mmCIF file of N, CA and C in Angstrom:
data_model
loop_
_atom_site.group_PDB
_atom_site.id
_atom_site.type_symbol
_atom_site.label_atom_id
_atom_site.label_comp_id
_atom_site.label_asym_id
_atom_site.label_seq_id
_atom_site.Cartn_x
_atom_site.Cartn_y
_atom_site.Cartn_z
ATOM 1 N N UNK C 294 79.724 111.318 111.236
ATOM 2 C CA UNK C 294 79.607 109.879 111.418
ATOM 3 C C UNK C 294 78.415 109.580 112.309
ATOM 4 N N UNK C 295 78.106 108.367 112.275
ATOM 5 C CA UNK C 295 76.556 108.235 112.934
ATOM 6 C C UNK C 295 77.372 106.737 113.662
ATOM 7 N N UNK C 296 77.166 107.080 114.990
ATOM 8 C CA UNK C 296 77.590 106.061 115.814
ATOM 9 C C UNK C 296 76.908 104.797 116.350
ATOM 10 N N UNK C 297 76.350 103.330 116.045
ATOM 11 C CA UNK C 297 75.468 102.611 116.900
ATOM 12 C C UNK C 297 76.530 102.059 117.995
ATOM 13 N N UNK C 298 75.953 102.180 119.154
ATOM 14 C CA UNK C 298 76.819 101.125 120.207
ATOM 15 C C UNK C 298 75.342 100.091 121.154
ATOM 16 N N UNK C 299 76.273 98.966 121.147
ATOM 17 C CA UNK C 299 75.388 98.216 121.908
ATOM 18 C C UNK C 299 75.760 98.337 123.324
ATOM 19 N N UNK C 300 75.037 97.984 124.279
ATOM 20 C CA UNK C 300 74.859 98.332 125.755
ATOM 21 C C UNK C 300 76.616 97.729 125.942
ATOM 22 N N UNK C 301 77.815 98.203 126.193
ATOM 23 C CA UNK C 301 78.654 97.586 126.478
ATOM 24 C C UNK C 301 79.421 96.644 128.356
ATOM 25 N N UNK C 302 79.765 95.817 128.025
ATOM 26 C CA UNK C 302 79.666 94.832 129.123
ATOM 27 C C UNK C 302 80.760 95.300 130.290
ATOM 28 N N UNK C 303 80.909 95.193 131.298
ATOM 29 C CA UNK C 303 81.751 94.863 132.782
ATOM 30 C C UNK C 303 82.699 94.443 132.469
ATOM 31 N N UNK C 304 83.801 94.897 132.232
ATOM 32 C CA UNK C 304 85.218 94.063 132.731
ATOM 33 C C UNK C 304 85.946 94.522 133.529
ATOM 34 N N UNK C 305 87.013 93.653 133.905
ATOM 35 C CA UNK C 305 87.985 94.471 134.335
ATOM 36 C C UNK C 305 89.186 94.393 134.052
ATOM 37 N N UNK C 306 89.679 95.705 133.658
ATOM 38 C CA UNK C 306 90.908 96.485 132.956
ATOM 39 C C UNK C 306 91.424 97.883 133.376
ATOM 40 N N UNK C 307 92.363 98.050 132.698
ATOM 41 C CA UNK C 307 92.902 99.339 132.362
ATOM 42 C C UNK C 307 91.791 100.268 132.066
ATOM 43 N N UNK C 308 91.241 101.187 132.510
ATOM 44 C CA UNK C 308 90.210 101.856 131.643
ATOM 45 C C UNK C 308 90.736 103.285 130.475
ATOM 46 N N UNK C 309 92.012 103.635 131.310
ATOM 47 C CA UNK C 309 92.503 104.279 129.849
ATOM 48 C C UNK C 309 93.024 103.393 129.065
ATOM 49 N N UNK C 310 93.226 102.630 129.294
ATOM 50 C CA UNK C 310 94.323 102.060 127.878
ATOM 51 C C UNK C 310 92.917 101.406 127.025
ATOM 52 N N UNK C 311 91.201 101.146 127.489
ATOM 53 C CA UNK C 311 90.574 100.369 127.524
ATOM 54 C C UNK C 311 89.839 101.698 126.154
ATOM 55 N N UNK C 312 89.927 103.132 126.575
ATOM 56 C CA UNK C 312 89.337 103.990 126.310
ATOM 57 C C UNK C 312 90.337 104.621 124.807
ATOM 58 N N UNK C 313 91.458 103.948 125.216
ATOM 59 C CA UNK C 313 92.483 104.437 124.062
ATOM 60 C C UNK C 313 92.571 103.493 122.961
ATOM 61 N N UNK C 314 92.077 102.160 123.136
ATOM 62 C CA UNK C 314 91.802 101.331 122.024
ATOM 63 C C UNK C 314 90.496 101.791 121.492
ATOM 64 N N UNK C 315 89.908 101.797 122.065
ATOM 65 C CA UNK C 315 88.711 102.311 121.122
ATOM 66 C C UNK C 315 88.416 103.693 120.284
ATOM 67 N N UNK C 316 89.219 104.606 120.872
ATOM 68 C CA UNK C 316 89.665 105.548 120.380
ATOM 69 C C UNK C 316 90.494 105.497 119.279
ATOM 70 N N UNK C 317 91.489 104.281 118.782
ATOM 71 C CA UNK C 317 92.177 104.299 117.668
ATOM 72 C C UNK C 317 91.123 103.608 116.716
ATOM 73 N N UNK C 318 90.790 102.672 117.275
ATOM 74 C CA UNK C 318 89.549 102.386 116.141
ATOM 75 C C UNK C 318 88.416 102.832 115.647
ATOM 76 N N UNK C 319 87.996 103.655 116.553
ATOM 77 C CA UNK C 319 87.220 105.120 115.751
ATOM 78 C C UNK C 319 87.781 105.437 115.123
ATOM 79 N N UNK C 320 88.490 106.411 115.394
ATOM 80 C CA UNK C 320 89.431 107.433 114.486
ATOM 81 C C UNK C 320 90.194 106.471 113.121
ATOM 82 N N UNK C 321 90.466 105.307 113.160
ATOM 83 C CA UNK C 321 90.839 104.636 111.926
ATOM 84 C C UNK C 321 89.331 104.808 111.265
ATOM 85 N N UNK C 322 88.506 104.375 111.669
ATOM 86 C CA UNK C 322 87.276 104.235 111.120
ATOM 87 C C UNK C 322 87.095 105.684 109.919
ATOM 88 N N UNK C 323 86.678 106.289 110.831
ATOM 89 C CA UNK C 323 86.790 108.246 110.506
ATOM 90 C C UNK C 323 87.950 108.212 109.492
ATOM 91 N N UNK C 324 89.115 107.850 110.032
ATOM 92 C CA UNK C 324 90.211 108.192 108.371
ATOM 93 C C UNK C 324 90.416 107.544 107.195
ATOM 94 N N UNK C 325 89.550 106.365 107.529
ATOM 95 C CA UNK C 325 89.648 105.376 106.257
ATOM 96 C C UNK C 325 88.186 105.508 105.555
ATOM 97 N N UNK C 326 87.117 106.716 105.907
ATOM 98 C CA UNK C 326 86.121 106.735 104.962
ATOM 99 C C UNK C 326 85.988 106.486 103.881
ATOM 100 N N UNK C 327 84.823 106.391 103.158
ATOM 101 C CA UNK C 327 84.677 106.541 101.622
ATOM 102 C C UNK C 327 84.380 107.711 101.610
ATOM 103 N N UNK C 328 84.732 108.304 100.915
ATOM 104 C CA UNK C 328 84.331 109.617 100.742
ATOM 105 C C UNK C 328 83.064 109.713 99.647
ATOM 106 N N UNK C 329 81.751 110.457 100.204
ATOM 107 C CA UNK C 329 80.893 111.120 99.604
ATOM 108 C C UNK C 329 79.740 110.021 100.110
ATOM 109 N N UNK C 330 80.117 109.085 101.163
ATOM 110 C CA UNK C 330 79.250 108.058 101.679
ATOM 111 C C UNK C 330 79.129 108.295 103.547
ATOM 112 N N UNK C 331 78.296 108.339 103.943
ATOM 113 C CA UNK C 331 77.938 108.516 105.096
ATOM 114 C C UNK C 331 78.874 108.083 105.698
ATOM 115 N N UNK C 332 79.210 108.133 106.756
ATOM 116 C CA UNK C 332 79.869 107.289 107.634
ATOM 117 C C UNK C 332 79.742 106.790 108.960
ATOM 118 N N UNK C 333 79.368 105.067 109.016
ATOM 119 C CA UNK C 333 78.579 104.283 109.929
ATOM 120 C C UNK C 333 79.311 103.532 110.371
ATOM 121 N N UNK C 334 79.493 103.583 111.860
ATOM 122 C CA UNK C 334 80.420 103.136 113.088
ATOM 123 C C UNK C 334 79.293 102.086 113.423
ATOM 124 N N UNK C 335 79.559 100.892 113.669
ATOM 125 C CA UNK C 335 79.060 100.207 114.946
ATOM 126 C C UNK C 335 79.828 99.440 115.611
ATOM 127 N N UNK C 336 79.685 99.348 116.968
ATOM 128 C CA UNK C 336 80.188 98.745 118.116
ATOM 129 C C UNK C 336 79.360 97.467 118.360
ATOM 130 N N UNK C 337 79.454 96.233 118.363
ATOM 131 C CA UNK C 337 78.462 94.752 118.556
ATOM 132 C C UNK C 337 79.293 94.160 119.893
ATOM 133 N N UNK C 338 78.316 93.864 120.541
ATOM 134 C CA UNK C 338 79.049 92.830 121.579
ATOM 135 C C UNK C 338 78.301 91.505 121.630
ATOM 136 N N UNK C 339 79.499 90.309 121.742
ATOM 137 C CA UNK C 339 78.602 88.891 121.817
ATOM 138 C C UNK C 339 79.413 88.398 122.971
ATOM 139 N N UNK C 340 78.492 87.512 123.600
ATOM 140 C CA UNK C 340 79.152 86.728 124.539
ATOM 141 C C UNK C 340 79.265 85.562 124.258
ATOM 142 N N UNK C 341 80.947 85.437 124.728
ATOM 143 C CA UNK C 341 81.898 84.292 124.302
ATOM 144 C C UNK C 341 82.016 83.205 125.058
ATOM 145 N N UNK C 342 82.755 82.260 125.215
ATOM 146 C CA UNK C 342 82.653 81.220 126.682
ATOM 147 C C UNK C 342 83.039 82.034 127.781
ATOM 148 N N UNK C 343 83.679 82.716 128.713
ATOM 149 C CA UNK C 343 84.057 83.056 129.317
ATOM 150 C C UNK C 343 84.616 84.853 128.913
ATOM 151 N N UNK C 344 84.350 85.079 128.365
ATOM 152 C CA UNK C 344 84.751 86.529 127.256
ATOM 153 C C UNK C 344 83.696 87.104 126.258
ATOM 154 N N UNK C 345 84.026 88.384 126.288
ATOM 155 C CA UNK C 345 83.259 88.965 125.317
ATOM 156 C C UNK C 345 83.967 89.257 124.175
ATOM 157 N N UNK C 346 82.777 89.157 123.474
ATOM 158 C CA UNK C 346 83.699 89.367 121.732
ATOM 159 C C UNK C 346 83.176 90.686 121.348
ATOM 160 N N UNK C 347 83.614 91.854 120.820
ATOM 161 C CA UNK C 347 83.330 93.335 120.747
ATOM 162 C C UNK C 347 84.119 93.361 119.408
ATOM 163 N N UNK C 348 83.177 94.252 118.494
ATOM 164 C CA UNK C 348 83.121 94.051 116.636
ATOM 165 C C UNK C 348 82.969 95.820 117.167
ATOM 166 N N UNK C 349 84.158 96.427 116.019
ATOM 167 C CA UNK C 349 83.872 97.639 115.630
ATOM 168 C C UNK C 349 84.187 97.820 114.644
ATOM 169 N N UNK C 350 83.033 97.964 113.648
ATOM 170 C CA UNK C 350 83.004 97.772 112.134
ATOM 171 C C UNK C 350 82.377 98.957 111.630
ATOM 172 N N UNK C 351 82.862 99.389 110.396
ATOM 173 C CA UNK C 351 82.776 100.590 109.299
ATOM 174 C C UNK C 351 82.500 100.209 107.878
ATOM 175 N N UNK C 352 81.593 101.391 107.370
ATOM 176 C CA UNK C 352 81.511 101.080 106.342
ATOM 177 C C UNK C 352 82.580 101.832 105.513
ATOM 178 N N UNK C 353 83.560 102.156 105.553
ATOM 179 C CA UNK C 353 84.751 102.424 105.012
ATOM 180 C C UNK C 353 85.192 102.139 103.528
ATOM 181 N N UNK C 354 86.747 102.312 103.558
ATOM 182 C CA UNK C 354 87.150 102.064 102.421
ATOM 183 C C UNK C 354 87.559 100.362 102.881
ATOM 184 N N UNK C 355 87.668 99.824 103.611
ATOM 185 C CA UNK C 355 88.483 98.563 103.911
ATOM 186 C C UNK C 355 89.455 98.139 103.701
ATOM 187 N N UNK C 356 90.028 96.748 103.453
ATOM 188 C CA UNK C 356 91.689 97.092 103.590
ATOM 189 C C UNK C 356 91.368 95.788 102.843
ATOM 190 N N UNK C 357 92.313 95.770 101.511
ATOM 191 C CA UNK C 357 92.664 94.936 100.664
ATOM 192 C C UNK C 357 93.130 93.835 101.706
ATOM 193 N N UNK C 358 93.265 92.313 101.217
ATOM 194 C CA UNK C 358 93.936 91.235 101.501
ATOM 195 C C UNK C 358 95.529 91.626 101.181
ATOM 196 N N UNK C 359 95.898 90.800 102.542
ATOM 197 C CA UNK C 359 97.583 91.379 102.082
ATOM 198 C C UNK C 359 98.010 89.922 103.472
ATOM 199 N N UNK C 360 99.454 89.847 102.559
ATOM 200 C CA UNK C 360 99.987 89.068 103.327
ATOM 201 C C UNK C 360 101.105 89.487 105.371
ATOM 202 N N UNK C 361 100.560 90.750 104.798
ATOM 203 C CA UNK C 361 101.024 91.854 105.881
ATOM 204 C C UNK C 361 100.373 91.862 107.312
ATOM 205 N N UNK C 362 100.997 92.069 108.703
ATOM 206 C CA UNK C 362 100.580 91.542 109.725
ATOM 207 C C UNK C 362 100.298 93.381 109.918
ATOM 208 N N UNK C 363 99.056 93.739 110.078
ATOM 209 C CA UNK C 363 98.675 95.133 109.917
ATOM 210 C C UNK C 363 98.695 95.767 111.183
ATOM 211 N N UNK C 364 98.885 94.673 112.416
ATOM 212 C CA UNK C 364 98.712 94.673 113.747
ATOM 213 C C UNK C 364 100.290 94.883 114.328
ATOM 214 N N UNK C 365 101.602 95.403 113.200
ATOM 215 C CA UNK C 365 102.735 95.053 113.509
ATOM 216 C C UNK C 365 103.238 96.498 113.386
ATOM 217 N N UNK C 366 104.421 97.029 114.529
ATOM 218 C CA UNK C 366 105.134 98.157 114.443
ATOM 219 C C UNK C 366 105.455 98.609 113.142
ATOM 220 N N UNK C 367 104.832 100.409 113.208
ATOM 221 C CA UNK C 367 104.958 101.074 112.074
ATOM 222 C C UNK C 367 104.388 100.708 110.408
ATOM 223 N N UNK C 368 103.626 99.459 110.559
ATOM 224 C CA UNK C 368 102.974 98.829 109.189
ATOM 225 C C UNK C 368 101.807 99.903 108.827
ATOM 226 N N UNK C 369 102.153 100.382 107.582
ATOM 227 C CA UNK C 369 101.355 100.648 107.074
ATOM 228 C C UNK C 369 100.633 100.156 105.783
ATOM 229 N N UNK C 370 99.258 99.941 105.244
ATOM 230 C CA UNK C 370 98.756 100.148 104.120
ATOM 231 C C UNK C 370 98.847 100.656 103.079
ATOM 232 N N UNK C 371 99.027 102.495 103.289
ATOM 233 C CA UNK C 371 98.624 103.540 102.312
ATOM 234 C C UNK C 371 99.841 103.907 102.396
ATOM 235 N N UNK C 372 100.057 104.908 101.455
ATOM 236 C CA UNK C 372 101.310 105.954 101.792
ATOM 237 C C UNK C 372 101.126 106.751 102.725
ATOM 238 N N UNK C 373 101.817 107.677 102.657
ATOM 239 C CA UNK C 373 102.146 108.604 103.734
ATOM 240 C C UNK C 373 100.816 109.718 103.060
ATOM 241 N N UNK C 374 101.539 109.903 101.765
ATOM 242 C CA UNK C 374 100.399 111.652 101.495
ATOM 243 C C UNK C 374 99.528 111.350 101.159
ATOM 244 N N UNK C 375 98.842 109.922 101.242
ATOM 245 C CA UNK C 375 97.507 109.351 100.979
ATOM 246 C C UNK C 375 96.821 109.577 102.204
ATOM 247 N N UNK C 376 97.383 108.970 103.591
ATOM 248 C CA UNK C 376 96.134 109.058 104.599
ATOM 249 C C UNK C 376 97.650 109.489 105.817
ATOM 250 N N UNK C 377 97.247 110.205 106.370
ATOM 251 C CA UNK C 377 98.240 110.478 107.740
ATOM 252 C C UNK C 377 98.560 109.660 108.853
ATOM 253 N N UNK C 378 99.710 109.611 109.332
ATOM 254 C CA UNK C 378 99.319 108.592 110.351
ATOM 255 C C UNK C 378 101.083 107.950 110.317
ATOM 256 N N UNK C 379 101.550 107.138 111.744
ATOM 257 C CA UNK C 379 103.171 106.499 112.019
ATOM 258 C C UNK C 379 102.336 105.471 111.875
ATOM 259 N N UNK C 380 101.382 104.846 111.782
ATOM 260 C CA UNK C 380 101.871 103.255 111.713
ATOM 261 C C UNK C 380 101.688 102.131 112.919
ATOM 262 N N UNK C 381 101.087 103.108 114.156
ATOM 263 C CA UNK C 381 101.527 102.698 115.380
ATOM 264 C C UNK C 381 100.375 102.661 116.471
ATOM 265 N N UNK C 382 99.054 102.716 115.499
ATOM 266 C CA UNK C 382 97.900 102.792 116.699
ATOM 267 C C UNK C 382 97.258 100.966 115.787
ATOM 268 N N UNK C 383 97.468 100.512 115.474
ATOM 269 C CA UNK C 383 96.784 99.551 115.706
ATOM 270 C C UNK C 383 97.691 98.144 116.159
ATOM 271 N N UNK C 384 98.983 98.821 116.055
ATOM 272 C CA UNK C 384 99.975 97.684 117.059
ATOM 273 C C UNK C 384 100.147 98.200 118.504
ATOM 274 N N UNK C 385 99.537 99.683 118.894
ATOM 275 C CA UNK C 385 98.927 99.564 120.105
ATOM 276 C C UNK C 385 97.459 99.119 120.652
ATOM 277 N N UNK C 386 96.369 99.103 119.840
ATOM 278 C CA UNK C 386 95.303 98.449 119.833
ATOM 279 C C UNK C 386 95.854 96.964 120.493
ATOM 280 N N UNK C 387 96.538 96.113 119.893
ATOM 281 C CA UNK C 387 97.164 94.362 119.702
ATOM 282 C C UNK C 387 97.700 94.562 121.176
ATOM 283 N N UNK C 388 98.628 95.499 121.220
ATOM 284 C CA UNK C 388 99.483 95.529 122.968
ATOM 285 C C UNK C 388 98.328 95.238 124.237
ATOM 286 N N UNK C 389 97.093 96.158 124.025
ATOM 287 C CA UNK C 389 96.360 96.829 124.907
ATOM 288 C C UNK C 389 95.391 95.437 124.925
ATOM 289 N N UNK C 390 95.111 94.931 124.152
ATOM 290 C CA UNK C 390 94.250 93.534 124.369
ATOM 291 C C UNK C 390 95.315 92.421 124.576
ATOM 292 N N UNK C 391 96.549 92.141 124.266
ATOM 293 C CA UNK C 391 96.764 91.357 124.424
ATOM 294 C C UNK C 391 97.712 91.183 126.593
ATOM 295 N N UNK C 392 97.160 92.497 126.654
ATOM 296 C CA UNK C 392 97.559 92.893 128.120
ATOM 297 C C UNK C 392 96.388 92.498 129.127
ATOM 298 N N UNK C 393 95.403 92.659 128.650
ATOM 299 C CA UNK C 393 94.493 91.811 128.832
ATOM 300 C C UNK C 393 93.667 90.539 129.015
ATOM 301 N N UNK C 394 94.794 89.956 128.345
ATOM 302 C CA UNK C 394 94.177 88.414 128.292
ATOM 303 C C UNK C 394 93.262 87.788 126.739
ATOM 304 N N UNK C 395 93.336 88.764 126.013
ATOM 305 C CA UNK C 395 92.570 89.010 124.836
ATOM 306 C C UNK C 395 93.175 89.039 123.592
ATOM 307 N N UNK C 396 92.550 88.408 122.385
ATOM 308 C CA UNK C 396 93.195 88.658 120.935
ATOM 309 C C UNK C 396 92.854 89.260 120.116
ATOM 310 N N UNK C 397 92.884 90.078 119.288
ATOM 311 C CA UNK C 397 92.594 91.035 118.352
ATOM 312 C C UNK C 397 92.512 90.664 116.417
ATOM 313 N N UNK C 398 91.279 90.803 115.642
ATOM 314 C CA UNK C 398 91.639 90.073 114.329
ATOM 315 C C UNK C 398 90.918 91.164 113.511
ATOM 316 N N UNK C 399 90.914 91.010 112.201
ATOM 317 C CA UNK C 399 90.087 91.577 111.155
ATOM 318 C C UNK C 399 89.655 91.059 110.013
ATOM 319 N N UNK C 400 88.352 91.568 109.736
ATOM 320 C CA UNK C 400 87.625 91.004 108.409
ATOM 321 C C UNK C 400 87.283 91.642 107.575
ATOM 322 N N UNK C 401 87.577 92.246 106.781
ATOM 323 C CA UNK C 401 87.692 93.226 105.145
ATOM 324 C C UNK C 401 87.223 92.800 104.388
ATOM 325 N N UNK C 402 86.605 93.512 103.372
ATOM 326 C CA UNK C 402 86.464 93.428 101.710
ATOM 327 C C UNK C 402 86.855 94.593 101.477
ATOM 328 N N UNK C 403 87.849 94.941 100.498
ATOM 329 C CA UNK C 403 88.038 96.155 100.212
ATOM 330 C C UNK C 403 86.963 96.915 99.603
ATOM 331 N N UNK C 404 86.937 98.014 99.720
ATOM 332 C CA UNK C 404 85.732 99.018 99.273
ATOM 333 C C UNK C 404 84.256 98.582 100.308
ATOM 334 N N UNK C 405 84.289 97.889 101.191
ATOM 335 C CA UNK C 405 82.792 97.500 101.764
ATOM 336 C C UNK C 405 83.328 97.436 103.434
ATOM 337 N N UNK C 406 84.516 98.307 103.797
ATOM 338 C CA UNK C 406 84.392 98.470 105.100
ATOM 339 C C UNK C 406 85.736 97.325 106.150
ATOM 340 N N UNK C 407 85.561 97.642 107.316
ATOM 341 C CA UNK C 407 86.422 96.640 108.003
ATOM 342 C C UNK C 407 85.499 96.761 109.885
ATOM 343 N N UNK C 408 86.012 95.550 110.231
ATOM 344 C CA UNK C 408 85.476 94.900 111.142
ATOM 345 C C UNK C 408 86.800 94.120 112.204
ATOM 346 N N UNK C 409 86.973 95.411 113.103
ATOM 347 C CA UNK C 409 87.983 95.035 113.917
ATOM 348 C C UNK C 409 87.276 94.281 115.384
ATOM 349 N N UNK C 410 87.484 92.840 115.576
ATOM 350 C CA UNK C 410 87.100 92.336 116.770
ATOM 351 C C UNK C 410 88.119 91.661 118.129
ATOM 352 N N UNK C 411 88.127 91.345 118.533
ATOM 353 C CA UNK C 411 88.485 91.485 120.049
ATOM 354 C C UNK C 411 87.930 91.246 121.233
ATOM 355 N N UNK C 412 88.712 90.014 121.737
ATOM 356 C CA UNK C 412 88.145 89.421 122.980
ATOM 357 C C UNK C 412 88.830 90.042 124.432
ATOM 358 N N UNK C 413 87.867 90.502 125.426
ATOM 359 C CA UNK C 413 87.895 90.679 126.288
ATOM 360 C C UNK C 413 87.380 89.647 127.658
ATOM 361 N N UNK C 414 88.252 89.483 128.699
ATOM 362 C CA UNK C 414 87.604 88.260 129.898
ATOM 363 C C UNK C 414 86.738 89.207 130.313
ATOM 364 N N UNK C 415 85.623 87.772 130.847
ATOM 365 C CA UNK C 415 84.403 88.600 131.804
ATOM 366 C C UNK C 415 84.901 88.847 133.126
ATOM 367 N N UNK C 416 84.419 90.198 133.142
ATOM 368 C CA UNK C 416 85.071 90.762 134.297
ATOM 369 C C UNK C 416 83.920 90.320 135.682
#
C-alpha cells in the first residue's frame, strides 16, 4: 500500500484510543482492496469551525449503498469466508470519536473505494 498523509493537526485526546481508530481504518482499507490494483491510502485534513475534519479514503472495493447502520455492533457487509473480521472495529471507530466530542460518516461508490471522515475539536 502506498500511504499519503497530510501534516496532521493538535488535539487533545486519548492518544491510544486516537491511534486505534486509525488503525482500524487502515487495516479496513488493506482488507477491503481490489485486488490486482495498487493500493492507495490517504489521510486529508480540513479545518472546520472549531474542529478538524480528517478523510481516510481508499481506493478499494467500497461498500455498496445499504440501508444498514455499518457503524453498529457486529454489522457486517460481507460474509464471514469472504473477508475476516467480528464486526466490531468500526462501531469502535463511532465509540472512540464520539468520546471525543466528534461524529463519524461515509461516502462510497461501490467498486471506486470509501472515504471514512470524522470530526475532531481543536485541541
Amino acid at each position: 500500500a502506498t500511504l499519503f498523509v497530510d501534516p496532521l493537526p493538535t488535539v487533545r485526546g486519548d492518544g491510544p484510543q486516537l491511534a486505534l481508530l486509525f488503525e482500524h481504518l487502515i487495516g479496513n482499507a488493506i482488507k477491503f482492496r481490489t485486488p490486482g490494483l495498487p493500493l492507495e491510502i490517504r489521510i486529508e485534513v480540513q479545518r472546520g469551525d472549531c474542529e478538524w475534519i480528517i478523510a481516510v479514503s481508499d481506493n478499494g472495493i467500497g461498500i455498496e449503498e445499504s440501508d444498514q447502520d455499518i457503524f453498529e455492533l457486529f454489522r457486517r457487509l460481507h460474509a464471514q469466508d469472504a473477508y475476516p473480521g467480528t464486526g466490531v472495529g468500526l462501531a469502535i471507530c463511532k465509540r472512540i470519536i464520539e468520546r471525543h466530542g466528534g461524529r463519524i460518516w461515509v461516502t462510497s461508490t461501490s467498486s471506486a473505494g470509501a472515504t471514512f471522515c470524522f470530526t475532531l475539536k481543536d485541541g
